[in-house]
Short mmCIF file of C-alpha atoms and ligand atoms in Angstrom, two decimals:
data_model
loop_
_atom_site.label_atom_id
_atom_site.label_comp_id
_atom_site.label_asym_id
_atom_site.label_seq_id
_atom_site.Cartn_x
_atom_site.Cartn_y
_atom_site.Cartn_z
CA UNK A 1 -5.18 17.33 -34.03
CA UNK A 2 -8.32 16.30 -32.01
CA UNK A 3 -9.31 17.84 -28.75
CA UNK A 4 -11.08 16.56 -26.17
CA UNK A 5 -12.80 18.26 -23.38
CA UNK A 6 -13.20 15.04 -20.23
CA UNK A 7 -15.71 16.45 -17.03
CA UNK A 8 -14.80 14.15 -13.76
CA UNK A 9 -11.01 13.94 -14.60
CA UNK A 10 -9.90 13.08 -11.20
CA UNK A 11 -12.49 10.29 -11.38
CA UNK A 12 -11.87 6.54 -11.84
CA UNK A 13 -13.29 6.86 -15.59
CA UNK A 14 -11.44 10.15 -16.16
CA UNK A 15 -8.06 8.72 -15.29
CA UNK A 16 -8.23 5.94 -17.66
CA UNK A 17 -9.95 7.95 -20.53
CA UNK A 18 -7.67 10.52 -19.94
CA UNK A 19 -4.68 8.04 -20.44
CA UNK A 20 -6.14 6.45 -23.47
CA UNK A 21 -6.84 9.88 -25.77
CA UNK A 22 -3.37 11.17 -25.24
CA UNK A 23 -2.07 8.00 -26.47
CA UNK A 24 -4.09 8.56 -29.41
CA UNK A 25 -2.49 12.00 -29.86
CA UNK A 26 -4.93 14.06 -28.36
CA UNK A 27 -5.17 17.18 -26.15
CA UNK A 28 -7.21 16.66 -23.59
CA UNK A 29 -8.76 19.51 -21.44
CA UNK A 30 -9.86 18.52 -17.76
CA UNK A 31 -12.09 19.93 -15.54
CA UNK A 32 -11.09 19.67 -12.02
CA UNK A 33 -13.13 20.35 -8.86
CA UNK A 34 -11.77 22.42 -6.25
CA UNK A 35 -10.59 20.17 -3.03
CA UNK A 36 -9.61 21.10 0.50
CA UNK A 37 -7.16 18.16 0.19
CA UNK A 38 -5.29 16.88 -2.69
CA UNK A 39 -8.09 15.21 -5.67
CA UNK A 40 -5.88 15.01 -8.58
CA UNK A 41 -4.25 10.95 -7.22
CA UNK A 42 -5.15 9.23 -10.03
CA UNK A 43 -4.15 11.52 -12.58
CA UNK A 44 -0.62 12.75 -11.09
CA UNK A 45 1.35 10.35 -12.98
CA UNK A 46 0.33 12.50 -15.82
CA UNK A 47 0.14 15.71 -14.26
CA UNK A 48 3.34 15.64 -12.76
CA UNK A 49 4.93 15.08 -15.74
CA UNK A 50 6.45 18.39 -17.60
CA UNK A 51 6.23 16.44 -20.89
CA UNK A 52 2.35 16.49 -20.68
CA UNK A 53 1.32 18.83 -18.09
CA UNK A 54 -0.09 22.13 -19.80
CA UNK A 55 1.61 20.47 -22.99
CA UNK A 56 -0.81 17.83 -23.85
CA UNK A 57 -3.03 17.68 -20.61
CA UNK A 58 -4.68 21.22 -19.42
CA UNK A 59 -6.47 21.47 -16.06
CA UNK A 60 -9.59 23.92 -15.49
CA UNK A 61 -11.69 24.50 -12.28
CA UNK A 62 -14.95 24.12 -13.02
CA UNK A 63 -18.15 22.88 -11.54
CA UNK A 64 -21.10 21.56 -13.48
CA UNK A 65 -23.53 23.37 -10.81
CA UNK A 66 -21.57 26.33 -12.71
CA UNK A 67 -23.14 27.30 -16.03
CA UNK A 68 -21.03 30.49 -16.74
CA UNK A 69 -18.18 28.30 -16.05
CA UNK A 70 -19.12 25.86 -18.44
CA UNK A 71 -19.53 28.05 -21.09
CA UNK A 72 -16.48 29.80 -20.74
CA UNK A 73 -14.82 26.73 -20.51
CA UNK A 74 -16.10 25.69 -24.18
CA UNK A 75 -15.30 28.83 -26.02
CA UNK A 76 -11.66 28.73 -24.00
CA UNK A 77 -11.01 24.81 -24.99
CA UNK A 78 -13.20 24.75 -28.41
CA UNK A 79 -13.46 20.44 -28.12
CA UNK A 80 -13.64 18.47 -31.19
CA UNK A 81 -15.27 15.54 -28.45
CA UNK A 82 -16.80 16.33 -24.71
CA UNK A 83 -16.66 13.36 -21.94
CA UNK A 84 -19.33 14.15 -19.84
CA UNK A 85 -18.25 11.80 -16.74
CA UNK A 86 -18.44 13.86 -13.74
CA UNK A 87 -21.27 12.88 -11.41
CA UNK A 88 -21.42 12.33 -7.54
CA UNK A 89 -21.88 8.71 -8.53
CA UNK A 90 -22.52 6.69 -5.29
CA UNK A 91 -26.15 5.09 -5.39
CA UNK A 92 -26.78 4.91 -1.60
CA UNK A 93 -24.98 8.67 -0.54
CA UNK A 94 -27.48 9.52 -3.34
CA UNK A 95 -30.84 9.14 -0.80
CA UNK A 96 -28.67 11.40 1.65
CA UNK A 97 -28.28 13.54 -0.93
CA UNK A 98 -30.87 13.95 -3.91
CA UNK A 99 -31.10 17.30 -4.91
CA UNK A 100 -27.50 17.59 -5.29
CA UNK A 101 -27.43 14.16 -7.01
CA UNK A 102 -29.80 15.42 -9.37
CA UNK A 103 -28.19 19.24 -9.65
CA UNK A 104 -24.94 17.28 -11.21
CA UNK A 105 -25.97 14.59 -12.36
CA UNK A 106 -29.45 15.50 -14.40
CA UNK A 107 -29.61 19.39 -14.83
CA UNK A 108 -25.78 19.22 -14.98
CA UNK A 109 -26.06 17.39 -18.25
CA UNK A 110 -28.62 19.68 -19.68
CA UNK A 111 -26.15 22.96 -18.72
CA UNK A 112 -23.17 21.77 -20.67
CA UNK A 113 -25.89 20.72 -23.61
CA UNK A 114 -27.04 23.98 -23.00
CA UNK A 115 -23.84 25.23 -23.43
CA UNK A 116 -22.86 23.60 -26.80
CA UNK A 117 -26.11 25.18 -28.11
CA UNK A 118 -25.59 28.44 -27.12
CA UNK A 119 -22.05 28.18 -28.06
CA UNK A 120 -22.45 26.90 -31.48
CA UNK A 121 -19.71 24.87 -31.38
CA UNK A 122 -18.66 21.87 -33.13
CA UNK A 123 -18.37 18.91 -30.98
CA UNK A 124 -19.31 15.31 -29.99
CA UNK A 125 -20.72 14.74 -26.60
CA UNK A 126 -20.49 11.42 -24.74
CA UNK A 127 -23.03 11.40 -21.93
CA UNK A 128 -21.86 8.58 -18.64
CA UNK A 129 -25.51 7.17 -18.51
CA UNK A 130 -25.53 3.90 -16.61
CA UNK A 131 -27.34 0.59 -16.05
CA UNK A 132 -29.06 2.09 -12.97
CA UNK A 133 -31.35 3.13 -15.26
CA UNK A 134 -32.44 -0.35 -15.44
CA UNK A 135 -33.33 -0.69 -11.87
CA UNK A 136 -35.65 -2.87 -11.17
CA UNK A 137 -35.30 -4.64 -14.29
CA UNK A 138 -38.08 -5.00 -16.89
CA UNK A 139 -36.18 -7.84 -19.07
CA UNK A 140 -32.99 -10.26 -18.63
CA UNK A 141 -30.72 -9.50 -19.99
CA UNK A 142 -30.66 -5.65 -20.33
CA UNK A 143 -29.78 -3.77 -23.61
CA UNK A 144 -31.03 -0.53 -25.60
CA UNK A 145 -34.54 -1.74 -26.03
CA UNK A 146 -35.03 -2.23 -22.16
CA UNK A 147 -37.81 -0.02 -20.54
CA UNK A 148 -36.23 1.83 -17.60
CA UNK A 149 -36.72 1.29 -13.77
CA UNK A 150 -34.72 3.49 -11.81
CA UNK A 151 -34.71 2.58 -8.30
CA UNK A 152 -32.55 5.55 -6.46
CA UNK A 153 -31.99 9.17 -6.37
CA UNK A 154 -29.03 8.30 -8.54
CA UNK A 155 -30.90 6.45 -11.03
CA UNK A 156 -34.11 8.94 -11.48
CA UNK A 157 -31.07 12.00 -12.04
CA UNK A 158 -28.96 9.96 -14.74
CA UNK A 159 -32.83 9.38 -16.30
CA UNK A 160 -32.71 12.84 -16.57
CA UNK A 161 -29.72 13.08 -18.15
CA UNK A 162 -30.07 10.25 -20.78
CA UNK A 163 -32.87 11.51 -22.02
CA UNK A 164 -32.08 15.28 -22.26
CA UNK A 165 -29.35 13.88 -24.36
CA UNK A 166 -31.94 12.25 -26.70
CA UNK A 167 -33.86 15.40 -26.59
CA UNK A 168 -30.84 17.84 -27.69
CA UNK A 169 -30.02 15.06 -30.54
CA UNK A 170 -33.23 14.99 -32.22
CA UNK A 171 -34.41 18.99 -31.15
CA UNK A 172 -31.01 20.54 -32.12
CA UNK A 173 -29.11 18.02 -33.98
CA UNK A 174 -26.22 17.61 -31.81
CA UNK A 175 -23.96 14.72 -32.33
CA UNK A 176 -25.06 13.61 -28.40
CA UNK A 177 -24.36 10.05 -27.16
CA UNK A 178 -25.87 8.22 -24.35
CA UNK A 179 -23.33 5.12 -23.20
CA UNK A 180 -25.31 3.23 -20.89
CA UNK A 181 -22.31 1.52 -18.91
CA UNK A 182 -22.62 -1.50 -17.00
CA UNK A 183 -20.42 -1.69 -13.51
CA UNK A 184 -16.80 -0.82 -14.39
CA UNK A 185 -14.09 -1.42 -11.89
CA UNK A 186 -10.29 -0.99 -11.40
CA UNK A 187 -7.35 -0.98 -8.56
CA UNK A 188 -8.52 2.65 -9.26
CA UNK A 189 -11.75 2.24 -8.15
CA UNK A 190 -13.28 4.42 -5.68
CA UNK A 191 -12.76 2.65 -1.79
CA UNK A 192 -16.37 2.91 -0.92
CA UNK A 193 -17.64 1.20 -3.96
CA UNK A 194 -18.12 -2.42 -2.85
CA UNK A 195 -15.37 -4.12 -5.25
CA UNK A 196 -13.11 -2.19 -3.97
CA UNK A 197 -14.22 -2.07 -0.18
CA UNK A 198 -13.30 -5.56 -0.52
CA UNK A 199 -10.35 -6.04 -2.09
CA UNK A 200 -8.86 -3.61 0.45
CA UNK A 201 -10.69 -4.94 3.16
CA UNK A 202 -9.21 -8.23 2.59
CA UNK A 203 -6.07 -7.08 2.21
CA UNK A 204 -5.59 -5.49 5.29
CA UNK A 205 -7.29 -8.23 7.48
CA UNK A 206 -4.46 -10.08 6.10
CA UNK A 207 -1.87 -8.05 7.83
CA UNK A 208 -3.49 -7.17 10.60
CA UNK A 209 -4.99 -3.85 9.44
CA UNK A 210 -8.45 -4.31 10.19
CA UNK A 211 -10.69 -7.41 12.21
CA UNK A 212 -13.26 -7.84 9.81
CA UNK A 213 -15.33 -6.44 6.83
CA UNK A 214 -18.87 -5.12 7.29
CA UNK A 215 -21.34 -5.14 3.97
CA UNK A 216 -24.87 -4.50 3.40
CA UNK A 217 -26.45 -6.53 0.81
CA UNK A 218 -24.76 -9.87 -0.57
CA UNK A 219 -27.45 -11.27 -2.69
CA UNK A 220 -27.43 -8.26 -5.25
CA UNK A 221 -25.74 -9.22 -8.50
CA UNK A 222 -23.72 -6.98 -10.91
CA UNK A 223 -22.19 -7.73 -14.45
CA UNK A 224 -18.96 -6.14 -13.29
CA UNK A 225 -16.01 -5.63 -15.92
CA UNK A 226 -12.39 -3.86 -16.40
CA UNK A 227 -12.58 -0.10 -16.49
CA UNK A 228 -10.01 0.58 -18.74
CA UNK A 229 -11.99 -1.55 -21.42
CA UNK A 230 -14.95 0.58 -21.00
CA UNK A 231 -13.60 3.59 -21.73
CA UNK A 232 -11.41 2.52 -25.23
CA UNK A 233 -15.62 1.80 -25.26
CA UNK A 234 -16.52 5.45 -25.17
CA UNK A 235 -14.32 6.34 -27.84
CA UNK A 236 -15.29 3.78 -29.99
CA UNK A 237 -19.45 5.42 -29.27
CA UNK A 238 -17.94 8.96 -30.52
CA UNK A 239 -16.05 7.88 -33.82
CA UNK A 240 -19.13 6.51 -35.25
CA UNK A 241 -20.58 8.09 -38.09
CA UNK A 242 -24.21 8.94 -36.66
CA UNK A 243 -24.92 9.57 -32.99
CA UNK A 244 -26.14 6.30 -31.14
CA UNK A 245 -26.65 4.86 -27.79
CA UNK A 246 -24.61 2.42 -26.74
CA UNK A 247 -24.81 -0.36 -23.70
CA UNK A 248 -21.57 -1.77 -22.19
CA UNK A 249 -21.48 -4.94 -20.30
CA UNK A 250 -19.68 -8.18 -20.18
CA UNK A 251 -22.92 -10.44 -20.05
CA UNK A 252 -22.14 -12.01 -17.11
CA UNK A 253 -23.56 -11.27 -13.84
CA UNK A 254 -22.31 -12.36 -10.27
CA UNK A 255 -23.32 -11.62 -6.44
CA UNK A 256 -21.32 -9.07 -3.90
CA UNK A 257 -21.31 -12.67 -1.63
CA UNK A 258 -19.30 -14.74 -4.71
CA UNK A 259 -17.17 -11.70 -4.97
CA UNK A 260 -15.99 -11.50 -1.77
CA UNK A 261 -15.15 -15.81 -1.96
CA UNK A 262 -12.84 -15.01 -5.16
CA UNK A 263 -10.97 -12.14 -3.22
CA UNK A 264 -10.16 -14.36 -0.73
CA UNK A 265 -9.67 -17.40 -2.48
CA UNK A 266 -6.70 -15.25 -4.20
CA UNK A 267 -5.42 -14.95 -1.08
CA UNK A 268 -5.51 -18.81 -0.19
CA UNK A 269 -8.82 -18.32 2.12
CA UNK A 270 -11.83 -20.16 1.54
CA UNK A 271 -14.76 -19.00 3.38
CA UNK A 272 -18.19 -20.51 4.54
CA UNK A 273 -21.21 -18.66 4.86
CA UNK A 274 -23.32 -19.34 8.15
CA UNK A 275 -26.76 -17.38 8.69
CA UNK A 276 -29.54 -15.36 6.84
CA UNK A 277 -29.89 -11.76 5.85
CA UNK A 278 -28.32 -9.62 8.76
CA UNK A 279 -27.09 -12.56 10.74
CA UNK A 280 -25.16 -13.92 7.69
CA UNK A 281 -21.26 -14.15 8.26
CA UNK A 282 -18.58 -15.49 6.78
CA UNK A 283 -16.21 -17.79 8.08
CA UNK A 284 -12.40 -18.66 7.23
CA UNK A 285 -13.21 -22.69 6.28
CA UNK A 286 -9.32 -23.79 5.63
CA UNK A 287 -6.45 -21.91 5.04
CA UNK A 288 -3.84 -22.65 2.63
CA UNK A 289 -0.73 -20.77 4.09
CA UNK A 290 1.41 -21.61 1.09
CA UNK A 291 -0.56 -20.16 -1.47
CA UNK A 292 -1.06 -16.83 0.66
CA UNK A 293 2.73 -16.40 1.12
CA UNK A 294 3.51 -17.03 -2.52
CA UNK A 295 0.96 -14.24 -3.01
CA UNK A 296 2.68 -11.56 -1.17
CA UNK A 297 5.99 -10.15 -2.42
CA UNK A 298 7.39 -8.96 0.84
CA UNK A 299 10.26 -7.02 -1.28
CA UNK A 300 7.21 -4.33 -1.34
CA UNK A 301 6.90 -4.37 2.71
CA UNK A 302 8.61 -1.34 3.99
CA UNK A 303 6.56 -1.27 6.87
CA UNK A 304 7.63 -4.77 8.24
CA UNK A 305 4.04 -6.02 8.31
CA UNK A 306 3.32 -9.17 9.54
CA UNK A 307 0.17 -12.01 8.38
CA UNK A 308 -2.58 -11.80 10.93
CA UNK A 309 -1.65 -14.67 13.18
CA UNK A 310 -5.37 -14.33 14.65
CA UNK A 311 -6.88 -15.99 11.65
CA UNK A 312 -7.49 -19.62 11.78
CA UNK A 313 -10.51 -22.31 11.16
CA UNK A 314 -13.45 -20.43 12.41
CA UNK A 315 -12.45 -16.87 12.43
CA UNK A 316 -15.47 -14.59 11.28
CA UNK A 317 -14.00 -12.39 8.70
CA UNK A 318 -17.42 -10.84 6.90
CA UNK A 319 -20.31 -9.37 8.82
CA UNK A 320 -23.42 -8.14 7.65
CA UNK A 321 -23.94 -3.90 8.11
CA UNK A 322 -27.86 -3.50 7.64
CA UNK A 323 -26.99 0.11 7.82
CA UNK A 324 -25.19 -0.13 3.96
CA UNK A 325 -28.40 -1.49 2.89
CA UNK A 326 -30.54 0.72 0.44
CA UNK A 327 -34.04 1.91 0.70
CA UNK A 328 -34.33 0.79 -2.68
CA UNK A 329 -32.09 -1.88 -4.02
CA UNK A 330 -31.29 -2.93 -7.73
CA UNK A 331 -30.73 -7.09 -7.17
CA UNK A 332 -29.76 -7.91 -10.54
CA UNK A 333 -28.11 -6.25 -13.64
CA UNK A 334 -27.11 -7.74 -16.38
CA UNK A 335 -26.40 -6.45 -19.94
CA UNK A 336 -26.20 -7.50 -23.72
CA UNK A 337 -23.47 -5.41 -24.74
CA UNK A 338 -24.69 -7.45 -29.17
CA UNK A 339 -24.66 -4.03 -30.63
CA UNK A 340 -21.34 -2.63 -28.93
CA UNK A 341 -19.35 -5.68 -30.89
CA UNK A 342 -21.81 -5.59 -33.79
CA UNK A 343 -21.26 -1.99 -34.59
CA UNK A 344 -18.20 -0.79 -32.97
CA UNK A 345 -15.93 -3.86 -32.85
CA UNK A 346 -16.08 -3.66 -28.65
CA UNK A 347 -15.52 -7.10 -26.75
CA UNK A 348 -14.60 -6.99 -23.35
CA UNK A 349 -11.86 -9.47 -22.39
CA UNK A 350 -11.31 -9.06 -18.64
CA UNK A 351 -14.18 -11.44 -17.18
CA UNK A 352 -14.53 -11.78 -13.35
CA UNK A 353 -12.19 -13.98 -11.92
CA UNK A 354 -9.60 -11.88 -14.18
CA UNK A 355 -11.16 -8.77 -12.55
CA UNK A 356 -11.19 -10.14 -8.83
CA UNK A 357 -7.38 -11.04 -8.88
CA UNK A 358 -6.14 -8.07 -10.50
CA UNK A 359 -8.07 -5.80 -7.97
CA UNK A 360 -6.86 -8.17 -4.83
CA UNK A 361 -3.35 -8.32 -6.15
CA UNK A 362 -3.05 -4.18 -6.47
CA UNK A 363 -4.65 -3.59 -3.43
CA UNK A 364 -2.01 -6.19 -1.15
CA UNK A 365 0.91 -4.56 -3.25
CA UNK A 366 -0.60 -1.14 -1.79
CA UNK A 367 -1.10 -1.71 1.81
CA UNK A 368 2.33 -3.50 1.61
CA UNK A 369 3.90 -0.17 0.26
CA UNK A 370 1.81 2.08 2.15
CA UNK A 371 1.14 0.62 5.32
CA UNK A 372 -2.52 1.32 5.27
P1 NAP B 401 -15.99 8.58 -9.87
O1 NAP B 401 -14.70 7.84 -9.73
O2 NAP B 401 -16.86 8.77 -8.69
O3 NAP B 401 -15.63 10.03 -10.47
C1 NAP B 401 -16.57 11.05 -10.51
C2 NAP B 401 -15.89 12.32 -10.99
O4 NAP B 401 -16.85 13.38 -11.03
C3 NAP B 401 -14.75 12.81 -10.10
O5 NAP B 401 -13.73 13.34 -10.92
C4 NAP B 401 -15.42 13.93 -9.30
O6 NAP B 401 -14.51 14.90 -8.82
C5 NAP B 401 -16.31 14.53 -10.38
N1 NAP B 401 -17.40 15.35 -9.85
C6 NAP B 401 -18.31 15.01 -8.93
N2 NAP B 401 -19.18 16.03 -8.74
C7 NAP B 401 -18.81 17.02 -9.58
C8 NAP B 401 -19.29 18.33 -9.84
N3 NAP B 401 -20.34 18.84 -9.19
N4 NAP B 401 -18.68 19.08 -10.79
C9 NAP B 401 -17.58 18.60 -11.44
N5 NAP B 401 -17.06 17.38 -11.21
C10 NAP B 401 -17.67 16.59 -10.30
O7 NAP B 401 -16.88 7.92 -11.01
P2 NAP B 401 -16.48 6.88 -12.17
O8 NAP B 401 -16.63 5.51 -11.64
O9 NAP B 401 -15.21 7.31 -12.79
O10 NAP B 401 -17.69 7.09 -13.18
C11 NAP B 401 -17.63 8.08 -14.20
C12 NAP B 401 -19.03 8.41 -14.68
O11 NAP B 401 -19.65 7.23 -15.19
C13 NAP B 401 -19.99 8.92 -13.61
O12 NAP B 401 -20.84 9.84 -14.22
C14 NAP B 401 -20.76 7.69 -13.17
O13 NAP B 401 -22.02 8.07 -12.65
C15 NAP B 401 -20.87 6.97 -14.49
N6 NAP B 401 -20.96 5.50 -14.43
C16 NAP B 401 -20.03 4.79 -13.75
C17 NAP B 401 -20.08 3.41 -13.76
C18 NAP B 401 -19.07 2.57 -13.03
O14 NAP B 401 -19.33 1.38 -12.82
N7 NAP B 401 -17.91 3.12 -12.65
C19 NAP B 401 -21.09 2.75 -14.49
C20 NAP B 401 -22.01 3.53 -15.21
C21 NAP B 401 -21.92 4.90 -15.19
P3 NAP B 401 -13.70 14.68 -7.42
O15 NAP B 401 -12.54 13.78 -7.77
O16 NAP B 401 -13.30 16.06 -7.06
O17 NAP B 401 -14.64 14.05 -6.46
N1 GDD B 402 -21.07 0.47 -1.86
C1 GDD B 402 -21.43 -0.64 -1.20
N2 GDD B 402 -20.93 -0.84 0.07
N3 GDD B 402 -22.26 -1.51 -1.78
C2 GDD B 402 -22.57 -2.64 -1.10
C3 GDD B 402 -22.09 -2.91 0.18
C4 GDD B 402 -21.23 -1.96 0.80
O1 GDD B 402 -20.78 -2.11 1.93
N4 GDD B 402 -22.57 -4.11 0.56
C5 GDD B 402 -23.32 -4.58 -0.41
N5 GDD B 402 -23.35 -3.68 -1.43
C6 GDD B 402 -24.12 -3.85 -2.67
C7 GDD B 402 -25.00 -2.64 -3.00
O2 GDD B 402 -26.20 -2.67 -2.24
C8 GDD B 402 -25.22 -2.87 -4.49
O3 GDD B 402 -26.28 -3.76 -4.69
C9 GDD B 402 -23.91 -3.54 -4.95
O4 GDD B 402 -23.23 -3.94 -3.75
C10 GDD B 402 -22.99 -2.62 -5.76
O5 GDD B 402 -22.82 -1.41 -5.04
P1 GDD B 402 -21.75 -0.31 -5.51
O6 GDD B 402 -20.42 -0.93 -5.64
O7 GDD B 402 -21.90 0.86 -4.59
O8 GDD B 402 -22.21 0.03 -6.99
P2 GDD B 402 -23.64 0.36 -7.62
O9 GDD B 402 -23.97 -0.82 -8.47
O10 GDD B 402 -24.61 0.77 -6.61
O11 GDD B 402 -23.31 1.63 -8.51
C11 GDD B 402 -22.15 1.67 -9.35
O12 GDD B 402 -22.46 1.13 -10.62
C12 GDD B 402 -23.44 1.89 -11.36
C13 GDD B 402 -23.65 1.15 -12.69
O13 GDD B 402 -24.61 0.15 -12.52
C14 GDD B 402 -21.68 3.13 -9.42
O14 GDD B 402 -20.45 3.15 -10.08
C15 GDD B 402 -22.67 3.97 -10.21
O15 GDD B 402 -22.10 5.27 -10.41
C16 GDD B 402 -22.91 3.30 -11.57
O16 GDD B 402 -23.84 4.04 -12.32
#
């Protein structure tokens, strides 16, 4: 039976990974941080089930500032295959904070390296490198061959830890993976990650939650896909025979502005943009009321909310924040995922509109049965 050891468990990656390896019979080991509130949401389904907690699914503080910890942690767990997803992972908190960015997310990947060396042990390592490595991109569209940019904090730590990974590979002969994923998103997504600042945003304008949604920059454009997708993708990168790198993407590439109109075009909103830069708003152009109520399944409103009778023709409903803008901003990713379906038969199906309505959709149903 196959082991796997998964860093950043409680994380939107972890969740779904997590989900997908014990459905493929595995035990999976997690390392959790240590929270002054509860961190463990998107995993409780599992965890609070007896039939998999400590059965199949096995929780272990750790920290991957915490070398003694990680080590201890391998010789305990002995993983056939190591996830190495745990990162603080926000771009723009990563100019606020760059030494720590680059504690967890660059020498963090060289201690649990480390750690496999010194251990001896025999394992697979899957390293959560990223498209930010791309930054300011040197070629359209991005895949393996691309130079590197990096154009935050963020960026110039995961550099770090993509190439360590090639170091360890070719120095030591580890079987050491670098998946260089393109945006990923979910209902699971992290709230301050624009998608899903959005989605909920939208939402609860809609019932009367909030007035309005402030953003930074609208022009950038991602190549966003469906989480769960990418990580059936990272288990496809370890069962090959030789270690590779691998980049994830859909190929398609849209702006933050286009994905705010499909949120609220779900909803039955179509907005107009008026203005430039920081003076750019959007504006509720027609409403079709019809189409929003067929959207909403009240049967899920315990908290008798109502639809925001303020909105009507005219009603501003996006700002512009200049404060969420970046020092350094990456405007446009997208990635050529050719040797991902070449070589390990990976295709993502979810495209964007897909995406947009299933986050919009999960995030109404939420604030319906939550209230928030
Ligand atoms: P996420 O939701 O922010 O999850 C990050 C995870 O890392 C959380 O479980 C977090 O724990 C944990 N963590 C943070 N600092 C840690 C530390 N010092 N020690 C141990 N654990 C720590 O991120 P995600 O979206 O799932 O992404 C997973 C990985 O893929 C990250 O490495 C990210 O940089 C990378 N990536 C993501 C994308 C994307 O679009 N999602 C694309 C490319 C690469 P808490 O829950 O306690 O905070
Ligand atoms: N977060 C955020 N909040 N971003 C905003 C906002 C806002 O209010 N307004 C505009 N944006 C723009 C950002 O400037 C950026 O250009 C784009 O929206 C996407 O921002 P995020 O959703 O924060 O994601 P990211 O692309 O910076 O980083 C994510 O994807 C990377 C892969 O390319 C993270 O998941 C990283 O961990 C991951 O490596």
């Amino acid at each position: 039976m196959k082991t796997a050891l998964i860093t950043g468990i409680t994380g939107q990656d972890g969740s779904y990974l997590t989900e997908i390896l014990l459905n493929k019979g595995y035990t999976v080991h997690g390392l959790i941080r240590r929270s002054s509130s509860f961190n463990t949401g998107r995993i409780d389904h599992l965890y609070n089930n007896p039939e998999i907690l400590n059965k199949k699914l096995f929780l272990h503080y750790g920290d991957l500032t915490d070398t003694s910890n990680l080590n201890r942690l391998l010789e305990k767990t002995h993983p056939s295959e190591i996830y190495n997803l745990a990162a603080q992972s926000h771009v723009k908190v990563s100019f606020e904070i760059p030494e720590y960015t680059a504690e967890v997310d660059g020498v963090g990947t060289l201690r649990f390296l480390d750690a496999i060396r010194e251990t001896e042990i025999k394992t697979k390592f899957y390293q959560a490198s990223t498209s930010e490595l791309y930054g300011k991109v040197q070629q359209i569209p991005q895949d393996e061959k691309t130079p590197f940019y990096p154009r935050s904090p963020y960026g110039v730590a995961k550099i770090y830890g993509y190439w360590i990974v090639v170091n360890y590979r070719e120095a030591y002969n580890l079987f050491a993976c670098n998946g260089i994923l393109f945006n990923h998103e979910s209902p699971r997504r992290g709230e301050t990650f624009v998608t899903r600042k959005i989605t909920r945003a939208a939402a609860r304008i809609l019932l009367g939650l909030q007035n309005n949604l402030s953003l930074g920059n609208l022009n950038a454009k991602r190549d966003w896909g469906y989480a769960p997708e990418y990580c059936e993708g990272m288990w496809r990168i370890l069962q090959q025979d030789e270690p590779e790198d691998f980049v994830l993407a859909t190929g398609e590439t849209h702006t933050v502005r286009e994905f705010v109109k499909e949120t609220f075009s779900w909803l039955g909103i179509e907005l107009e943009w008026d203005g430039k830069g920081k003076d750019e708003k959007g504006i509720v152009e027609k409403i079709d009321r019809e189409l929003l109520e067929k959207r909403i399944d009240w049967s899920e409103n315990i908290f008798n909310l109502k639809l925001n009778g303020k909105i009507k023709k005219g009603t501003t409903v996006v700002e512009v924040a200049p404060h969420y803008y970046r020092p350094t901003e990456v405007d446009l990713l997208i990635g050529n995922p050719k040797k991902a379906k070449d070589e390990l038969g990976w295709e993502p199906k979810v495209r964007f509109k897909e995406l947009v309505d299933l986050m919009i959709e999960a995030d109404f149903k939420k604030v319906l049965q939550r209230g928030y």
